[in-house]
Amino acid sequence: MATTRVWDVFVRVFHWSLAASFVVAWLSGDGWKSLHLWAGYAVAALIALRLVWGIVGPDHARFSRFVKSPLVVAGYLKDLVTGREVRHLGHNPAGGAMIIALLVTLLGLCLSGWLMTTDAYWGSELVEAIHETLANVALVLVGLHVAGVLWTSFRHRENLVRAMVTGRKRAAGPHDVD
């Protein structure tokens, strides 16, 4: 079966590093403050790099490639529910929306976490509540992301987890979106 490179090394290292940093931050949130802070800073740095790469990186890494309008995302989700969704070589419209939702949520999480270290907001119950809420929203989004990856892998008979490790996917067929 012919394959093609879709995700470059940076995108793949970013993806798994972000996942690991988020897990470390989540697990260290209640007991290991220093580790929690450094994991949060790692998340923030990774996202900053990804934002730049989303503008200057290769084709499938660019936001312009996979961020679609809400109408396109809704149409894709409708097709998904009815079993008529087409396979996308890169991220599908729902995947693109999930990436944006995760990036925005994680940035808010990093910002609220950082604010809690400042003199102005140290001890602020409001900022702490925002931070905890965003952490829970991030967990829900991660769960939805994993479910979407598993569902799409099943529907299109393609191991997307392996593709995010190797960078390669099955080459686009005549009915696929490149």
PDB file of C-alpha atoms in Angstrom:
ATOM      1  CA  MET A   1       0.000   0.000   0.000  1.00  0.00           C
ATOM      2  CA  ALA A   2       1.419   3.373  -1.006  1.00  0.00           C
ATOM      3  CA  THR A   3       1.975   5.871   1.782  1.00  0.00           C
ATOM      4  CA  THR A   4       2.829   9.532   1.845  1.00  0.00           C
ATOM      5  CA  ARG A   5       4.405  11.799   4.419  1.00  0.00           C
ATOM      6  CA  VAL A   6       1.781  14.024   6.021  1.00  0.00           C
ATOM      7  CA  TRP A   7       3.101  15.224   9.381  1.00  0.00           C
ATOM      8  CA  ASP A   8       6.629  16.538   9.684  1.00  0.00           C
ATOM      9  CA  VAL A   9       8.968  15.806  12.597  1.00  0.00           C
ATOM     10  CA  PHE A  10       8.174  19.081  14.370  1.00  0.00           C
ATOM     11  CA  VAL A  11       4.414  18.436  14.393  1.00  0.00           C
ATOM     12  CA  ARG A  12       4.902  14.904  15.686  1.00  0.00           C
ATOM     13  CA  VAL A  13       7.409  15.868  18.401  1.00  0.00           C
ATOM     14  CA  PHE A  14       5.173  18.805  19.364  1.00  0.00           C
ATOM     15  CA  HIS A  15       2.096  16.562  19.605  1.00  0.00           C
ATOM     16  CA  TRP A  16       3.656  13.935  21.870  1.00  0.00           C
ATOM     17  CA  SER A  17       5.608  16.512  23.923  1.00  0.00           C
ATOM     18  CA  LEU A  18       2.430  18.516  24.505  1.00  0.00           C
ATOM     19  CA  ALA A  19       0.557  15.368  25.529  1.00  0.00           C
ATOM     20  CA  ALA A  20       3.346  14.376  27.949  1.00  0.00           C
ATOM     21  CA  SER A  21       3.640  17.888  29.391  1.00  0.00           C
ATOM     22  CA  PHE A  22      -0.117  18.087  29.956  1.00  0.00           C
ATOM     23  CA  VAL A  23      -0.137  14.687  31.689  1.00  0.00           C
ATOM     24  CA  VAL A  24       2.773  15.731  33.942  1.00  0.00           C
ATOM     25  CA  ALA A  25       1.041  19.034  34.765  1.00  0.00           C
ATOM     26  CA  TRP A  26      -2.232  17.238  35.522  1.00  0.00           C
ATOM     27  CA  LEU A  27      -0.621  14.602  37.729  1.00  0.00           C
ATOM     28  CA  SER A  28       1.553  17.092  39.608  1.00  0.00           C
ATOM     29  CA  GLY A  29      -1.174  19.687  40.161  1.00  0.00           C
ATOM     30  CA  ASP A  30      -1.877  18.903  43.789  1.00  0.00           C
ATOM     31  CA  GLY A  31       1.469  17.874  45.176  1.00  0.00           C
ATOM     32  CA  TRP A  32       4.524  18.886  43.210  1.00  0.00           C
ATOM     33  CA  LYS A  33       4.271  22.608  42.649  1.00  0.00           C
ATOM     34  CA  SER A  34       7.677  23.056  40.997  1.00  0.00           C
ATOM     35  CA  LEU A  35       7.113  20.185  38.560  1.00  0.00           C
ATOM     36  CA  HIS A  36       3.609  21.478  37.859  1.00  0.00           C
ATOM     37  CA  LEU A  37       4.933  24.959  37.060  1.00  0.00           C
ATOM     38  CA  TRP A  38       7.658  23.651  34.753  1.00  0.00           C
ATOM     39  CA  ALA A  39       5.220  21.383  32.941  1.00  0.00           C
ATOM     40  CA  GLY A  40       2.926  24.391  32.465  1.00  0.00           C
ATOM     41  CA  TYR A  41       5.798  26.470  31.113  1.00  0.00           C
ATOM     42  CA  ALA A  42       6.662  23.611  28.743  1.00  0.00           C
ATOM     43  CA  VAL A  43       3.056  23.585  27.478  1.00  0.00           C
ATOM     44  CA  ALA A  44       3.186  27.360  26.929  1.00  0.00           C
ATOM     45  CA  ALA A  45       6.527  27.180  25.090  1.00  0.00           C
ATOM     46  CA  LEU A  46       5.355  24.302  22.911  1.00  0.00           C
ATOM     47  CA  ILE A  47       2.184  26.156  21.960  1.00  0.00           C
ATOM     48  CA  ALA A  48       4.153  29.314  21.122  1.00  0.00           C
ATOM     49  CA  LEU A  49       6.382  27.282  18.810  1.00  0.00           C
ATOM     50  CA  ARG A  50       3.371  25.548  17.248  1.00  0.00           C
ATOM     51  CA  LEU A  51       1.684  28.875  16.553  1.00  0.00           C
ATOM     52  CA  VAL A  52       4.731  29.976  14.585  1.00  0.00           C
ATOM     53  CA  TRP A  53       4.964  26.601  12.822  1.00  0.00           C
ATOM     54  CA  GLY A  54       1.282  26.863  11.937  1.00  0.00           C
ATOM     55  CA  ILE A  55       2.171  29.893   9.833  1.00  0.00           C
ATOM     56  CA  VAL A  56       5.596  29.043   8.390  1.00  0.00           C
ATOM     57  CA  GLY A  57       5.673  25.227   8.533  1.00  0.00           C
ATOM     58  CA  PRO A  58       5.062  22.770   5.704  1.00  0.00           C
ATOM     59  CA  ASP A  59       1.688  22.421   4.018  1.00  0.00           C
ATOM     60  CA  HIS A  60      -0.109  20.013   6.372  1.00  0.00           C
ATOM     61  CA  ALA A  61       1.203  21.859   9.456  1.00  0.00           C
ATOM     62  CA  ARG A  62      -0.267  25.219   8.431  1.00  0.00           C
ATOM     63  CA  PHE A  63      -3.443  26.455  10.077  1.00  0.00           C
ATOM     64  CA  SER A  64      -4.624  27.728   6.709  1.00  0.00           C
ATOM     65  CA  ARG A  65      -4.655  24.104   5.575  1.00  0.00           C
ATOM     66  CA  PHE A  66      -6.922  22.631   8.249  1.00  0.00           C
ATOM     67  CA  VAL A  67      -8.754  25.400  10.109  1.00  0.00           C
ATOM     68  CA  LYS A  68     -12.177  25.636   8.494  1.00  0.00           C
ATOM     69  CA  SER A  69     -15.252  27.794   9.033  1.00  0.00           C
ATOM     70  CA  PRO A  70     -17.907  26.698  11.535  1.00  0.00           C
ATOM     71  CA  LEU A  71     -20.232  25.886   8.608  1.00  0.00           C
ATOM     72  CA  VAL A  72     -17.678  23.541   7.059  1.00  0.00           C
ATOM     73  CA  VAL A  73     -17.069  21.881  10.440  1.00  0.00           C
ATOM     74  CA  ALA A  74     -20.836  21.496  11.006  1.00  0.00           C
ATOM     75  CA  GLY A  75     -21.242  20.004   7.526  1.00  0.00           C
ATOM     76  CA  TYR A  76     -18.427  17.550   8.190  1.00  0.00           C
ATOM     77  CA  LEU A  77     -19.962  16.558  11.554  1.00  0.00           C
ATOM     78  CA  LYS A  78     -23.329  16.027   9.843  1.00  0.00           C
ATOM     79  CA  ASP A  79     -21.635  13.785   7.279  1.00  0.00           C
ATOM     80  CA  LEU A  80     -19.831  11.996  10.100  1.00  0.00           C
ATOM     81  CA  VAL A  81     -23.090  11.239  11.921  1.00  0.00           C
ATOM     82  CA  THR A  82     -24.686   9.930   8.721  1.00  0.00           C
ATOM     83  CA  GLY A  83     -21.600   7.896   7.775  1.00  0.00           C
ATOM     84  CA  ARG A  84     -20.829   9.932   4.649  1.00  0.00           C
ATOM     85  CA  GLU A  85     -17.682  11.735   5.786  1.00  0.00           C
ATOM     86  CA  VAL A  86     -14.770  11.676   3.366  1.00  0.00           C
ATOM     87  CA  ARG A  87     -11.249  10.757   4.364  1.00  0.00           C
ATOM     88  CA  HIS A  88      -8.824  13.644   4.688  1.00  0.00           C
ATOM     89  CA  LEU A  89      -5.119  13.127   4.157  1.00  0.00           C
ATOM     90  CA  GLY A  90      -4.347  15.740   6.809  1.00  0.00           C
ATOM     91  CA  HIS A  91      -6.633  16.847   9.602  1.00  0.00           C
ATOM     92  CA  ASN A  92     -10.338  16.724   8.826  1.00  0.00           C
ATOM     93  CA  PRO A  93     -12.477  19.802   9.658  1.00  0.00           C
ATOM     94  CA  ALA A  94     -13.504  18.392  13.058  1.00  0.00           C
ATOM     95  CA  GLY A  95      -9.875  17.636  13.856  1.00  0.00           C
ATOM     96  CA  GLY A  96      -8.893  21.175  12.899  1.00  0.00           C
ATOM     97  CA  ALA A  97     -11.586  22.582  15.184  1.00  0.00           C
ATOM     98  CA  MET A  98     -10.368  20.328  17.996  1.00  0.00           C
ATOM     99  CA  ILE A  99      -6.808  21.560  17.547  1.00  0.00           C
ATOM    100  CA  ILE A 100      -7.956  25.165  17.894  1.00  0.00           C
ATOM    101  CA  ALA A 101     -10.139  24.317  20.912  1.00  0.00           C
ATOM    102  CA  LEU A 102      -7.241  22.532  22.599  1.00  0.00           C
ATOM    103  CA  LEU A 103      -4.722  25.287  21.847  1.00  0.00           C
ATOM    104  CA  VAL A 104      -7.035  28.038  23.119  1.00  0.00           C
ATOM    105  CA  THR A 105      -7.964  26.070  26.247  1.00  0.00           C
ATOM    106  CA  LEU A 106      -4.352  25.183  27.020  1.00  0.00           C
ATOM    107  CA  LEU A 107      -3.243  28.783  26.480  1.00  0.00           C
ATOM    108  CA  GLY A 108      -5.946  29.936  28.906  1.00  0.00           C
ATOM    109  CA  LEU A 109      -4.795  27.269  31.327  1.00  0.00           C
ATOM    110  CA  CYS A 110      -1.182  28.445  31.071  1.00  0.00           C
ATOM    111  CA  LEU A 111      -2.171  32.100  31.446  1.00  0.00           C
ATOM    112  CA  SER A 112      -4.357  31.479  34.486  1.00  0.00           C
ATOM    113  CA  GLY A 113      -1.657  29.285  36.035  1.00  0.00           C
ATOM    114  CA  TRP A 114       0.974  31.947  35.482  1.00  0.00           C
ATOM    115  CA  LEU A 115      -1.315  34.650  36.896  1.00  0.00           C
ATOM    116  CA  MET A 116      -1.569  32.672  40.123  1.00  0.00           C
ATOM    117  CA  THR A 117       2.215  33.084  40.540  1.00  0.00           C
ATOM    118  CA  THR A 118       2.061  36.876  40.295  1.00  0.00           C
ATOM    119  CA  ASP A 119       1.689  39.264  43.236  1.00  0.00           C
ATOM    120  CA  ALA A 120      -1.536  40.662  41.798  1.00  0.00           C
ATOM    121  CA  TYR A 121      -3.358  37.315  41.562  1.00  0.00           C
ATOM    122  CA  TRP A 122      -1.584  35.069  44.064  1.00  0.00           C
ATOM    123  CA  GLY A 123      -4.282  33.517  46.224  1.00  0.00           C
ATOM    124  CA  SER A 124      -7.111  34.699  43.948  1.00  0.00           C
ATOM    125  CA  GLU A 125      -9.962  32.228  44.268  1.00  0.00           C
ATOM    126  CA  LEU A 126     -11.429  33.445  40.964  1.00  0.00           C
ATOM    127  CA  VAL A 127      -8.232  32.808  38.999  1.00  0.00           C
ATOM    128  CA  GLU A 128      -7.813  29.434  40.704  1.00  0.00           C
ATOM    129  CA  ALA A 129     -11.401  28.491  39.808  1.00  0.00           C
ATOM    130  CA  ILE A 130     -10.803  29.537  36.188  1.00  0.00           C
ATOM    131  CA  HIS A 131      -7.612  27.476  36.120  1.00  0.00           C
ATOM    132  CA  GLU A 132      -9.333  24.377  37.510  1.00  0.00           C
ATOM    133  CA  THR A 133     -12.288  24.795  35.141  1.00  0.00           C
ATOM    134  CA  LEU A 134      -9.973  25.093  32.141  1.00  0.00           C
ATOM    135  CA  ALA A 135      -8.074  21.988  33.298  1.00  0.00           C
ATOM    136  CA  ASN A 136     -11.338  20.052  33.367  1.00  0.00           C
ATOM    137  CA  VAL A 137     -12.366  21.433  29.964  1.00  0.00           C
ATOM    138  CA  ALA A 138      -8.960  20.361  28.620  1.00  0.00           C
ATOM    139  CA  LEU A 139      -9.523  16.842  29.952  1.00  0.00           C
ATOM    140  CA  VAL A 140     -12.903  16.645  28.222  1.00  0.00           C
ATOM    141  CA  LEU A 141     -11.374  17.925  24.974  1.00  0.00           C
ATOM    142  CA  VAL A 142      -8.529  15.403  25.205  1.00  0.00           C
ATOM    143  CA  GLY A 143     -11.097  12.634  25.714  1.00  0.00           C
ATOM    144  CA  LEU A 144     -13.070  13.819  22.687  1.00  0.00           C
ATOM    145  CA  HIS A 145      -9.850  14.073  20.672  1.00  0.00           C
ATOM    146  CA  VAL A 146      -8.838  10.510  21.511  1.00  0.00           C
ATOM    147  CA  ALA A 147     -12.374   9.267  20.758  1.00  0.00           C
ATOM    148  CA  GLY A 148     -12.313  11.096  17.414  1.00  0.00           C
ATOM    149  CA  VAL A 149      -8.938   9.595  16.516  1.00  0.00           C
ATOM    150  CA  LEU A 150     -10.141   6.104  17.389  1.00  0.00           C
ATOM    151  CA  TRP A 151     -13.426   6.550  15.510  1.00  0.00           C
ATOM    152  CA  THR A 152     -11.727   7.957  12.422  1.00  0.00           C
ATOM    153  CA  SER A 153      -9.102   5.199  12.516  1.00  0.00           C
ATOM    154  CA  PHE A 154     -11.900   2.628  12.586  1.00  0.00           C
ATOM    155  CA  ARG A 155     -14.049   4.315   9.906  1.00  0.00           C
ATOM    156  CA  HIS A 156     -11.199   4.782   7.442  1.00  0.00           C
ATOM    157  CA  ARG A 157      -9.258   1.650   8.413  1.00  0.00           C
ATOM    158  CA  GLU A 158      -6.147   3.633   9.175  1.00  0.00           C
ATOM    159  CA  ASN A 159      -4.065   3.738  12.342  1.00  0.00           C
ATOM    160  CA  LEU A 160      -3.879   7.468  13.068  1.00  0.00           C
ATOM    161  CA  VAL A 161      -1.820   6.951  16.226  1.00  0.00           C
ATOM    162  CA  ARG A 162       0.863   5.204  14.161  1.00  0.00           C
ATOM    163  CA  ALA A 163       0.625   7.992  11.586  1.00  0.00           C
ATOM    164  CA  MET A 164       1.345  10.566  14.303  1.00  0.00           C
ATOM    165  CA  VAL A 165       4.459   8.548  15.199  1.00  0.00           C
ATOM    166  CA  THR A 166       5.745   7.852  11.677  1.00  0.00           C
ATOM    167  CA  GLY A 167       4.322  10.900   9.911  1.00  0.00           C
ATOM    168  CA  ARG A 168       3.019   8.679   7.106  1.00  0.00           C
ATOM    169  CA  LYS A 169      -0.532   7.859   6.041  1.00  0.00           C
ATOM    170  CA  ARG A 170      -2.067   5.880   3.228  1.00  0.00           C
ATOM    171  CA  ALA A 171      -1.775   7.915   0.033  1.00  0.00           C
ATOM    172  CA  ALA A 172      -4.862   9.848  -1.021  1.00  0.00           C
ATOM    173  CA  GLY A 173      -7.353   7.906  -3.085  1.00  0.00           C
ATOM    174  CA  PRO A 174      -9.771   9.270  -5.678  1.00  0.00           C
ATOM    175  CA  HIS A 175     -12.467  10.080  -3.091  1.00  0.00           C
ATOM    176  CA  ASP A 176     -10.137  11.471  -0.404  1.00  0.00           C
ATOM    177  CA  VAL A 177      -9.421  15.111   0.342  1.00  0.00           C
ATOM    178  CA  ASP A 178      -5.711  15.889   0.094  1.00  0.00           C
TER     179      ASP A 178
END
